[in-house]
Amino acid sequence: MVVIDSRPEAEIPEFEQYLDRVQQHLGLSAEENLEVVEELRGHLHQQYQELLRQGHPVSHAISDCLEQMGNGDHLANRLTTANRWTQLRARNEWFLFAAICLILGLVMVFQWWPRPRDLTVQFPELGLMEAEPSPSSIITPSDPQQSLRQLESPIGQRIPAGLSLSSFLDRALGQNGLAYRIDHQSLLGQGREAVPPMGAWHHPESRLRTVLDLILNQRELGWELQDGIVMVQSLSHQQRGHSRAHYQVPLSEHEWESLITVIRETVEPDSWEEAGQSGSDRGQILHFGKQIIVKNNLQVHQQLSRLLDRLEVPWKSTGLANQGILSGSGGRQ
Amino acid sequence: MTDRFERDLLRGSLDLMVLSLLAEEPRYGYSLQQKIRESSGDQIQLPAGTLYPLLHKLENEGWIRSSWDESTGRKRKWYELTKSGRKRLASQAAQWNRYVGAIRGLLEGVVPPPPKTSRYRFPMTGESRDGGY
């Protein structure tokens, strides 16, 4: 006998009780829960009607349908897991998207963030100097008095042989807080495109200016102080330019003659014109009262000031010192 | 042991089974369940408690999509294969065939060869489906 159950789908209490339990254990949104329950309800009723058509008793049909569905709690959990897995994946995709945006944002921030210029070298007391094209080519004006004091100070280090000119100057001057400039024009004018490697210096206690004199002279180079900056030139170029300076020294008359003789015979002897010779382009020494007027190149002026220092006589110069070009260590300007 | 082996085979081929049936035409849950049963000569009874979580998983993977329809007078949720689902089906079918071929090679000489007409078989059924993938 075939039994036809004409009750509406929602009126089979066993099914509704089962579906209520499933719904209670579903962990989805309210709308999703209702959809899932509606789908299961449709399945249960269709199977139920099919079993009745096959001649199953109502009670058996209901129990068979519920048995096929299995434990309501477990079914709810499996349905929740099946849907949540994708929800989690969607969340992970959002998380991945947010992480990529964050990384891109950080890259852009760092790209545009103000930062110290890459090509700068910090020298003490000199401020920032561009490393390109060369630290020796771009200089910052320095305090002439401070530079003079530095030149009279010990070099404070040993310098190995074989350094390039600029490396030597970086170590000898840069590390002592002195700016320098290489007059490349003077080197080119002398036909010297490259200066041979510099010699070594092994005495940290030596005065900086002494080291400069000896090491640079080995390579036919000279130096002078201009506006507190050590200008390195070719020796011949430096010697061509004569400057005039007054040296006031409190000496007696016969002491003056001795001093002039010592100067002529010890400071670049070949650079002075002979007595009675005038109008040449060689150096001159004129004596007036308590001072001498010396006309010669800067190298000679520098050596002269050092000579006066060594003689331990009080002296004072005008002319070059006022221009910030030269000053004696013992000079009382 | 045999029951467990069959359960493992069934578990491993459920996706392929559902995707291949939906490749034929859209179906709702109950009809899918009946089709599996019929196609397997009543050898495969896929419980509703297993079928619906599987359908929801495949839908959330993006391999099938669903839509509600009441045109037949009964509200039903129909499932159909998506484009990515077809790719997935082709991929899984190729893997399955490779696996079956490998196992068949192992069994040659040990057990009698399968009937020549069986190009593609549901697991645990004698029904053959020509055409394959």
mmCIF file of N, CA, C and O in Angstrom, chain A residues 123-157:
data_model
loop_
_atom_site.group_PDB
_atom_site.id
_atom_site.type_symbol
_atom_site.label_atom_id
_atom_site.label_comp_id
_atom_site.label_asym_id
_atom_site.label_seq_id
_atom_site.Cartn_x
_atom_site.Cartn_y
_atom_site.Cartn_z
ATOM 1 N N PHE A 123 83.659 66.370 7.686
ATOM 2 C CA PHE A 123 84.948 66.688 8.264
ATOM 3 C C PHE A 123 84.718 67.523 9.504
ATOM 4 O O PHE A 123 83.854 68.391 9.506
ATOM 5 N N PRO A 124 85.423 67.241 10.566
ATOM 6 C CA PRO A 124 85.221 68.019 11.775
ATOM 7 C C PRO A 124 85.505 69.492 11.511
ATOM 8 O O PRO A 124 86.453 69.844 10.832
ATOM 9 N N GLU A 125 84.630 70.318 12.019
ATOM 10 C CA GLU A 125 84.755 71.776 11.983
ATOM 11 C C GLU A 125 84.657 72.351 10.581
ATOM 12 O O GLU A 125 84.839 73.541 10.386
ATOM 13 N N LEU A 126 84.445 71.517 9.603
ATOM 14 C CA LEU A 126 84.389 72.057 8.244
ATOM 15 C C LEU A 126 83.003 71.963 7.646
ATOM 16 O O LEU A 126 82.776 72.468 6.564
ATOM 17 N N GLY A 127 82.092 71.283 8.346
ATOM 18 C CA GLY A 127 80.775 71.126 7.795
ATOM 19 C C GLY A 127 80.758 70.048 6.737
ATOM 20 O O GLY A 127 81.703 69.283 6.582
ATOM 21 N N LEU A 128 79.659 69.995 6.003
ATOM 22 C CA LEU A 128 79.502 68.943 5.002
ATOM 23 C C LEU A 128 80.261 69.290 3.741
ATOM 24 O O LEU A 128 80.218 70.409 3.265
ATOM 25 N N MET A 129 80.960 68.333 3.239
ATOM 26 C CA MET A 129 81.663 68.542 1.978
ATOM 27 C C MET A 129 81.209 67.472 1.007
ATOM 28 O O MET A 129 81.130 66.305 1.354
ATOM 29 N N GLU A 130 80.956 67.836 -0.195
ATOM 30 C CA GLU A 130 80.543 66.869 -1.207
ATOM 31 C C GLU A 130 81.710 65.928 -1.515
ATOM 32 O O GLU A 130 82.848 66.363 -1.646
ATOM 33 N N ALA A 131 81.405 64.632 -1.617
ATOM 34 C CA ALA A 131 82.456 63.667 -1.948
ATOM 35 C C ALA A 131 82.701 63.593 -3.445
ATOM 36 O O ALA A 131 83.648 63.030 -3.895
ATOM 37 N N GLU A 132 81.761 64.101 -4.233
ATOM 38 C CA GLU A 132 81.938 64.153 -5.679
ATOM 39 C C GLU A 132 81.939 65.612 -6.106
ATOM 40 O O GLU A 132 81.154 66.382 -5.599
ATOM 41 N N PRO A 133 82.775 66.008 -6.993
ATOM 42 C CA PRO A 133 83.751 65.192 -7.668
ATOM 43 C C PRO A 133 84.940 64.788 -6.822
ATOM 44 O O PRO A 133 85.525 63.753 -7.068
ATOM 45 N N SER A 134 85.305 65.595 -5.850
ATOM 46 C CA SER A 134 86.407 65.194 -5.004
ATOM 47 C C SER A 134 86.406 66.091 -3.787
ATOM 48 O O SER A 134 86.147 67.279 -3.877
ATOM 49 N N PRO A 135 86.706 65.539 -2.613
ATOM 50 C CA PRO A 135 86.752 66.384 -1.426
ATOM 51 C C PRO A 135 87.795 67.477 -1.548
ATOM 52 O O PRO A 135 87.705 68.500 -0.894
ATOM 53 N N SER A 136 88.793 67.254 -2.354
ATOM 54 C CA SER A 136 89.862 68.243 -2.447
ATOM 55 C C SER A 136 89.490 69.401 -3.355
ATOM 56 O O SER A 136 90.171 70.414 -3.370
ATOM 57 N N SER A 137 88.435 69.237 -4.116
ATOM 58 C CA SER A 137 88.097 70.264 -5.089
ATOM 59 C C SER A 137 87.071 71.241 -4.561
ATOM 60 O O SER A 137 86.970 72.349 -5.047
ATOM 61 N N ILE A 138 86.286 70.826 -3.600
ATOM 62 C CA ILE A 138 85.259 71.712 -3.071
ATOM 63 C C ILE A 138 85.579 71.970 -1.618
ATOM 64 O O ILE A 138 85.725 71.043 -0.834
ATOM 65 N N ILE A 139 85.713 73.195 -1.261
ATOM 66 C CA ILE A 139 86.173 73.503 0.080
ATOM 67 C C ILE A 139 85.232 74.501 0.739
ATOM 68 O O ILE A 139 84.452 75.175 0.088
ATOM 69 N N THR A 140 85.308 74.531 2.028
ATOM 70 C CA THR A 140 84.498 75.445 2.808
ATOM 71 C C THR A 140 85.431 76.415 3.515
ATOM 72 O O THR A 140 86.412 75.986 4.117
ATOM 73 N N PRO A 141 85.163 77.712 3.453
ATOM 74 C CA PRO A 141 86.051 78.662 4.112
ATOM 75 C C PRO A 141 86.223 78.328 5.590
ATOM 76 O O PRO A 141 85.286 77.897 6.250
ATOM 77 N N SER A 142 87.432 78.487 6.082
ATOM 78 C CA SER A 142 87.708 78.164 7.472
ATOM 79 C C SER A 142 88.258 79.395 8.161
ATOM 80 O O SER A 142 88.658 80.375 7.524
ATOM 81 N N ASP A 143 88.305 79.309 9.471
ATOM 82 C CA ASP A 143 88.843 80.401 10.265
ATOM 83 C C ASP A 143 90.371 80.404 10.116
ATOM 84 O O ASP A 143 91.028 79.431 10.485
ATOM 85 N N PRO A 144 90.984 81.494 9.566
ATOM 86 C CA PRO A 144 92.436 81.494 9.328
ATOM 87 C C PRO A 144 93.237 81.275 10.601
ATOM 88 O O PRO A 144 94.242 80.545 10.584
ATOM 89 N N GLN A 145 92.797 81.872 11.701
ATOM 90 C CA GLN A 145 93.547 81.717 12.944
ATOM 91 C C GLN A 145 93.509 80.268 13.433
ATOM 92 O O GLN A 145 94.517 79.727 13.898
ATOM 93 N N GLN A 146 92.360 79.705 13.317
ATOM 94 C CA GLN A 146 92.227 78.295 13.716
ATOM 95 C C GLN A 146 93.117 77.415 12.846
ATOM 96 O O GLN A 146 93.788 76.490 13.323
ATOM 97 N N SER A 147 93.148 77.720 11.533
ATOM 98 C CA SER A 147 93.969 76.926 10.620
ATOM 99 C C SER A 147 95.443 77.067 10.964
ATOM 100 O O SER A 147 96.206 76.095 10.915
ATOM 101 N N LEU A 148 95.842 78.281 11.307
ATOM 102 C CA LEU A 148 97.242 78.492 11.678
ATOM 103 C C LEU A 148 97.612 77.677 12.902
ATOM 104 O O LEU A 148 98.680 77.072 12.967
ATOM 105 N N ARG A 149 96.728 77.679 13.877
ATOM 106 C CA ARG A 149 97.017 76.899 15.086
ATOM 107 C C ARG A 149 97.135 75.414 14.748
ATOM 108 O O ARG A 149 97.988 74.705 15.273
ATOM 109 N N GLN A 150 96.283 74.966 13.857
ATOM 110 C CA GLN A 150 96.337 73.558 13.480
ATOM 111 C C GLN A 150 97.647 73.216 12.777
ATOM 112 O O GLN A 150 98.215 72.154 12.984
ATOM 113 N N LEU A 151 98.114 74.154 11.924
ATOM 114 C CA LEU A 151 99.353 73.894 11.198
ATOM 115 C C LEU A 151 100.550 73.801 12.141
ATOM 116 O O LEU A 151 101.535 73.123 11.852
ATOM 117 N N GLU A 152 100.471 74.500 13.262
ATOM 118 C CA GLU A 152 101.566 74.470 14.229
ATOM 119 C C GLU A 152 101.459 73.293 15.178
ATOM 120 O O GLU A 152 102.365 73.035 15.952
ATOM 121 N N SER A 153 100.358 72.584 15.115
ATOM 122 C CA SER A 153 100.152 71.449 16.024
ATOM 123 C C SER A 153 100.811 70.203 15.458
ATOM 124 O O SER A 153 101.064 70.110 14.255
ATOM 125 N N PRO A 154 101.096 69.226 16.335
ATOM 126 C CA PRO A 154 101.640 67.947 15.831
ATOM 127 C C PRO A 154 100.659 67.276 14.876
ATOM 128 O O PRO A 154 99.438 67.407 15.040
ATOM 129 N N ILE A 155 101.235 66.581 13.936
ATOM 130 C CA ILE A 155 100.370 65.901 12.960
ATOM 131 C C ILE A 155 99.587 64.766 13.618
ATOM 132 O O ILE A 155 98.478 64.432 13.207
ATOM 133 N N GLY A 156 100.166 64.177 14.666
ATOM 134 C CA GLY A 156 99.418 63.238 15.493
ATOM 135 C C GLY A 156 99.232 61.857 14.894
ATOM 136 O O GLY A 156 98.425 61.087 15.405
ATOM 137 N N GLN A 157 99.922 61.543 13.855
ATOM 138 C CA GLN A 157 99.739 60.214 13.251
ATOM 139 C C GLN A 157 100.918 59.876 12.346
ATOM 140 O O GLN A 157 101.683 60.759 11.946
#
